[in-house]
Coordinates of C-alpha atoms in Angstrom, one line a residue:
Chain A
X1 CA 0.1 0.1 -0.1
X2 CA 1.0 3.8 -0.3
X3 CA 0.6 6.1 2.7
X4 CA 1.3 9.7 2.6
X5 CA 0.4 12.9 4.6
X6 CA -1.2 16.0 3.2
X7 CA -4.1 18.4 3.9
X8 CA -5.7 18.6 7.5
X9 CA -7.5 16.5 10.0
X10 CA -11.1 17.2 10.8
X11 CA -12.1 20.6 12.2
X12 CA -13.3 18.9 15.4
X13 CA -9.8 17.5 16.3
X14 CA -10.8 14.1 15.0
X15 CA -8.3 12.2 12.8
X16 CA -9.2 11.7 9.1
X17 CA -8.5 9.4 6.3
X18 CA -8.6 10.4 2.8
X19 CA -9.2 7.8 0.1
X20 CA -9.6 9.9 -3.1
X21 CA -8.3 13.1 -4.7
X22 CA -9.4 14.8 -7.9
X23 CA -7.3 14.8 -11.2
X24 CA -6.3 18.1 -12.8
X25 CA -6.3 19.8 -16.1
X26 CA -4.3 23.2 -15.8
X27 CA -4.3 25.6 -18.6
X28 CA -3.1 28.8 -19.4
X29 CA -5.2 30.8 -21.9
X30 CA -3.8 33.8 -23.9
X31 CA -6.2 36.3 -25.7
X32 CA -4.0 38.3 -28.2
X33 CA -5.8 41.3 -30.2
X34 CA -3.3 43.9 -31.0
X35 CA 0.4 44.1 -31.9
X36 CA 0.9 46.3 -28.7
X37 CA -1.1 48.2 -26.0
X38 CA -2.5 51.4 -27.4
X39 CA -4.4 54.5 -26.1
X40 CA -7.8 53.7 -25.0
X41 CA -9.5 56.4 -27.0
X42 CA -9.2 53.7 -29.9
X43 CA -11.3 51.4 -27.9
X44 CA -14.2 52.6 -30.0
X45 CA -12.8 50.7 -33.0
X46 CA -10.2 48.4 -31.9
X47 CA -10.9 44.9 -30.2
X48 CA -10.0 44.8 -26.2
X49 CA -8.3 41.6 -25.1
X50 CA -9.5 42.3 -21.7
X51 CA -13.0 42.2 -22.6
X52 CA -12.6 39.1 -24.8
X53 CA -11.1 37.2 -22.0
X54 CA -13.7 38.2 -19.8
X55 CA -16.5 37.1 -22.3
X56 CA -14.4 33.8 -22.7
X57 CA -14.1 33.1 -18.8
X58 CA -17.9 33.9 -18.3
X59 CA -18.9 31.4 -20.7
X60 CA -16.9 28.7 -18.6
X61 CA -19.3 28.8 -15.6
X62 CA -22.9 30.2 -15.0
X63 CA -23.9 32.6 -12.4
X64 CA -25.4 29.4 -10.8
X65 CA -21.9 28.3 -10.1
X66 CA -22.4 25.3 -12.5
X67 CA -19.6 24.6 -15.0
X68 CA -20.8 25.2 -18.4
X69 CA -18.2 23.3 -20.6
X70 CA -20.2 20.9 -22.7
X71 CA -20.1 17.4 -22.1
X72 CA -17.8 17.9 -18.7
X73 CA -20.3 15.8 -16.9
X74 CA -20.5 13.2 -19.5
X75 CA -17.9 10.4 -19.1
X76 CA -16.0 8.6 -21.9
X77 CA -18.5 5.9 -22.5
X78 CA -21.3 8.7 -23.1
X79 CA -23.4 8.4 -20.0
X80 CA -24.1 11.2 -17.5
X81 CA -22.2 10.9 -14.1
X82 CA -25.3 12.0 -12.1
Chain B
X1 CA -17.0 19.6 -3.3
X2 CA -15.8 16.0 -3.4
X3 CA -17.7 14.4 -6.2
X4 CA -18.1 17.1 -9.0
X5 CA -15.5 18.6 -11.5
X6 CA -14.7 22.3 -10.9
X7 CA -13.5 25.0 -13.1
X8 CA -11.3 27.6 -11.1
X9 CA -9.8 31.0 -12.4
X10 CA -6.3 30.7 -10.7
X11 CA -5.1 33.9 -11.9
X12 CA -5.6 36.8 -14.3
X13 CA -3.0 38.9 -16.1
X14 CA -4.0 42.0 -18.1
X15 CA -3.9 45.8 -18.6
X16 CA -2.9 48.6 -16.0
X17 CA -3.4 47.8 -12.4
X18 CA -1.0 50.6 -10.9
X19 CA -1.9 53.7 -9.0
X20 CA -4.4 56.4 -10.5
X21 CA -5.5 56.3 -14.0
X22 CA -3.8 55.2 -17.3
X23 CA -6.2 55.2 -20.3
X24 CA -4.8 52.0 -22.1
X25 CA -6.4 49.5 -24.4
X26 CA -4.5 46.1 -23.4
X27 CA -3.4 44.2 -26.4
X28 CA -3.0 41.0 -24.7
X29 CA -4.9 39.1 -21.7
X30 CA -4.0 36.0 -19.9
X31 CA -5.8 33.6 -17.5
X32 CA -4.7 30.5 -15.7
X33 CA -7.3 28.0 -14.8
X34 CA -7.6 24.8 -13.0
X35 CA -10.2 22.0 -14.0
X36 CA -10.3 19.4 -11.5
X37 CA -11.3 16.1 -12.6
X38 CA -13.4 13.2 -11.0
X39 CA -13.0 9.4 -11.6
X40 CA -13.4 8.4 -15.1
X41 CA -12.1 11.7 -16.5
X42 CA -8.8 12.0 -18.1
X43 CA -7.0 15.3 -18.8
X44 CA -6.6 14.5 -22.6
X45 CA -10.2 13.9 -23.0
X46 CA -11.5 17.0 -20.9
X47 CA -8.9 19.2 -22.9
X48 CA -10.6 18.2 -26.1
X49 CA -14.0 19.0 -24.5
X50 CA -12.8 22.3 -23.5
X51 CA -11.3 23.2 -26.8
X52 CA -14.5 22.1 -28.7
X53 CA -16.3 24.5 -26.2
X54 CA -13.9 27.5 -27.3
X55 CA -14.6 26.6 -30.9
X56 CA -18.3 26.5 -30.6
X57 CA -18.3 29.8 -29.1
X58 CA -15.8 31.5 -31.5
X59 CA -12.9 31.4 -29.3
X60 CA -10.6 29.2 -31.3
X61 CA -8.0 31.9 -32.0
X62 CA -7.3 31.9 -28.3
X63 CA -4.0 30.3 -27.3
X64 CA -4.3 27.3 -25.0
X65 CA -1.2 25.9 -23.1
X66 CA -1.6 22.7 -21.4
X67 CA 0.5 23.6 -18.3
X68 CA -0.3 20.0 -16.2
X69 CA -2.5 17.3 -16.1
X70 CA -3.0 14.1 -14.2
X71 CA -5.8 11.4 -13.2
X72 CA -8.1 11.2 -10.5
X73 CA -8.0 8.5 -7.8
X74 CA -10.1 6.5 -5.6
X75 CA -9.3 3.8 -3.0
X76 CA -12.3 1.7 -1.9
X77 CA -13.5 2.1 1.7
X78 CA -13.6 -1.7 1.8
X79 CA -10.0 -2.2 1.1
X80 CA -8.4 -4.4 3.9
X81 CA -5.5 -1.7 4.1
X82 CA -7.9 1.0 4.8
X83 CA -9.4 -1.1 7.7
X84 CA -5.7 -1.5 8.9
X85 CA -5.2 2.3 8.7
X86 CA -8.2 2.9 10.5
X87 CA -7.5 0.6 13.3
X88 CA -4.0 2.1 13.7
X89 CA -5.2 5.8 13.8
X90 CA -7.9 5.1 16.1
X91 CA -5.3 3.4 18.5
X92 CA -2.8 6.2 18.2
X93 CA -5.4 9.3 18.3
X94 CA -7.8 7.7 20.8
X95 CA -10.7 8.6 18.3
X96 CA -12.2 7.1 15.3
X97 CA -11.2 8.8 12.1
X98 CA -13.6 10.7 9.8
X99 CA -13.3 8.8 6.4
X100 CA -13.5 10.8 3.3
X101 CA -14.2 8.8 0.0
X102 CA -12.7 11.8 -1.7
X103 CA -11.9 15.5 -1.2
X104 CA -11.8 18.6 -3.6
X105 CA -8.1 18.3 -3.7
X106 CA -5.9 16.8 -6.4
X107 CA -2.9 14.9 -6.0
X108 CA -0.5 12.3 -7.2
X109 CA -2.3 9.2 -5.7
X110 CA -3.0 7.8 -9.4
X111 CA 0.6 7.0 -9.5
X112 CA 0.1 4.4 -6.9
X113 CA -3.5 3.3 -7.6
X114 CA -3.5 3.7 -11.1
X115 CA 0.1 2.6 -12.2
X116 CA 1.2 0.3 -9.2
X117 CA -2.3 -1.0 -8.6
X118 CA -2.0 -0.5 -4.8
X119 CA -4.4 1.2 -2.4
X120 CA -3.4 4.5 -1.4
X121 CA -4.3 6.3 2.0
X122 CA -3.7 9.8 3.1
X123 CA -3.7 10.6 6.6
X124 CA -3.4 14.2 7.5
X125 CA -1.6 15.5 10.4
X126 CA -2.1 19.4 10.1
X127 CA -4.8 21.1 11.8
X128 CA -7.8 22.6 9.8
X129 CA -6.7 26.1 10.2
X130 CA -3.1 25.3 8.7
X131 CA -3.7 27.8 5.8
X132 CA -2.2 25.2 3.3
X133 CA -0.8 26.8 0.3
X134 CA -1.3 30.3 1.7
X135 CA 0.9 32.6 3.9
X136 CA 2.0 31.5 7.2
X137 CA 1.2 27.8 6.6
X138 CA 1.5 25.8 9.9
X139 CA 1.5 22.4 11.6
X140 CA 0.6 22.5 15.2
X141 CA 2.5 20.4 17.8
X142 CA -0.3 18.1 18.5
X143 CA -0.5 17.1 15.0
X144 CA 3.3 16.9 14.6
X145 CA 3.5 14.5 17.4
X146 CA 0.6 12.3 16.5
X147 CA 1.9 12.2 12.7
X148 CA 5.1 10.7 14.1
X149 CA 3.2 8.3 16.3
X150 CA 0.9 7.3 13.4
X151 CA 3.7 6.9 11.0
X152 CA 5.7 4.4 13.4
X153 CA 2.5 2.5 14.4
X154 CA 1.6 2.2 10.7
X155 CA 4.9 0.9 9.7
X156 CA 5.0 -1.6 12.7
X157 CA 1.4 -2.8 12.0
X158 CA 2.3 -3.3 8.2
X159 CA 5.3 -5.2 9.1
X160 CA 3.4 -7.5 11.4
X161 CA 0.7 -7.8 8.5
X162 CA 3.3 -8.8 6.1
X163 CA 4.8 -11.1 8.4
X164 CA 8.4 -9.4 8.5
X165 CA 8.5 -8.8 12.1
X166 CA 7.5 -11.9 14.3
X167 CA 6.1 -9.9 17.2
X168 CA 4.6 -7.0 15.5
X169 CA 6.1 -4.7 18.0
X170 CA 9.2 -3.7 16.0

């Protein structure tokens, strides 16, 4: 077996055993709209990288806190998790 | 928290954030996100679904860099080694442990459960207010001392279980 220590024991002071951990997909997203920063007087005509990133991020998760990435909750055999 | 995947914005870098005002239109904006996976999800499969989601919403020109990916892990509550760990922890701490089938955290347990096919049990020694990954992270003395005692007892018990030590006392 493998044993290691991480995280914290229970808030009440009771010990704990943790049997499962999540996996991870860590990404860096870069939005590039212009060759360089420019005066914001031009915001009337030029695309803004900041707004675009905000738009991208806001379609990843709803205001209800539910992740909106399609099929995130569908497993590889095509059935819903829950 | 323990059973659903999450999507967290870990950091955003863009534009002018210094003192006062600066009327600038930023050329570039960057964000780091972590998507935590639950059993039967793989980083590769979820990355494909993420890229499909971007394409469908017109963000296919966005650069996506894959920084890190690893698999979720579970050890069954019914595993005999879980029973062994539970017995040892109860003896050392004088209290039954709270058993978490899973937590919101992510870690390399899959290396043991997935590749080596052995059960993996995490026994925490820090207090709930340890502020892990934050400033002034701590470990209280009670946890430190119980941690040493728990580790020693686990090794003794495993030795006895595997028949390496004849009396089980080490």
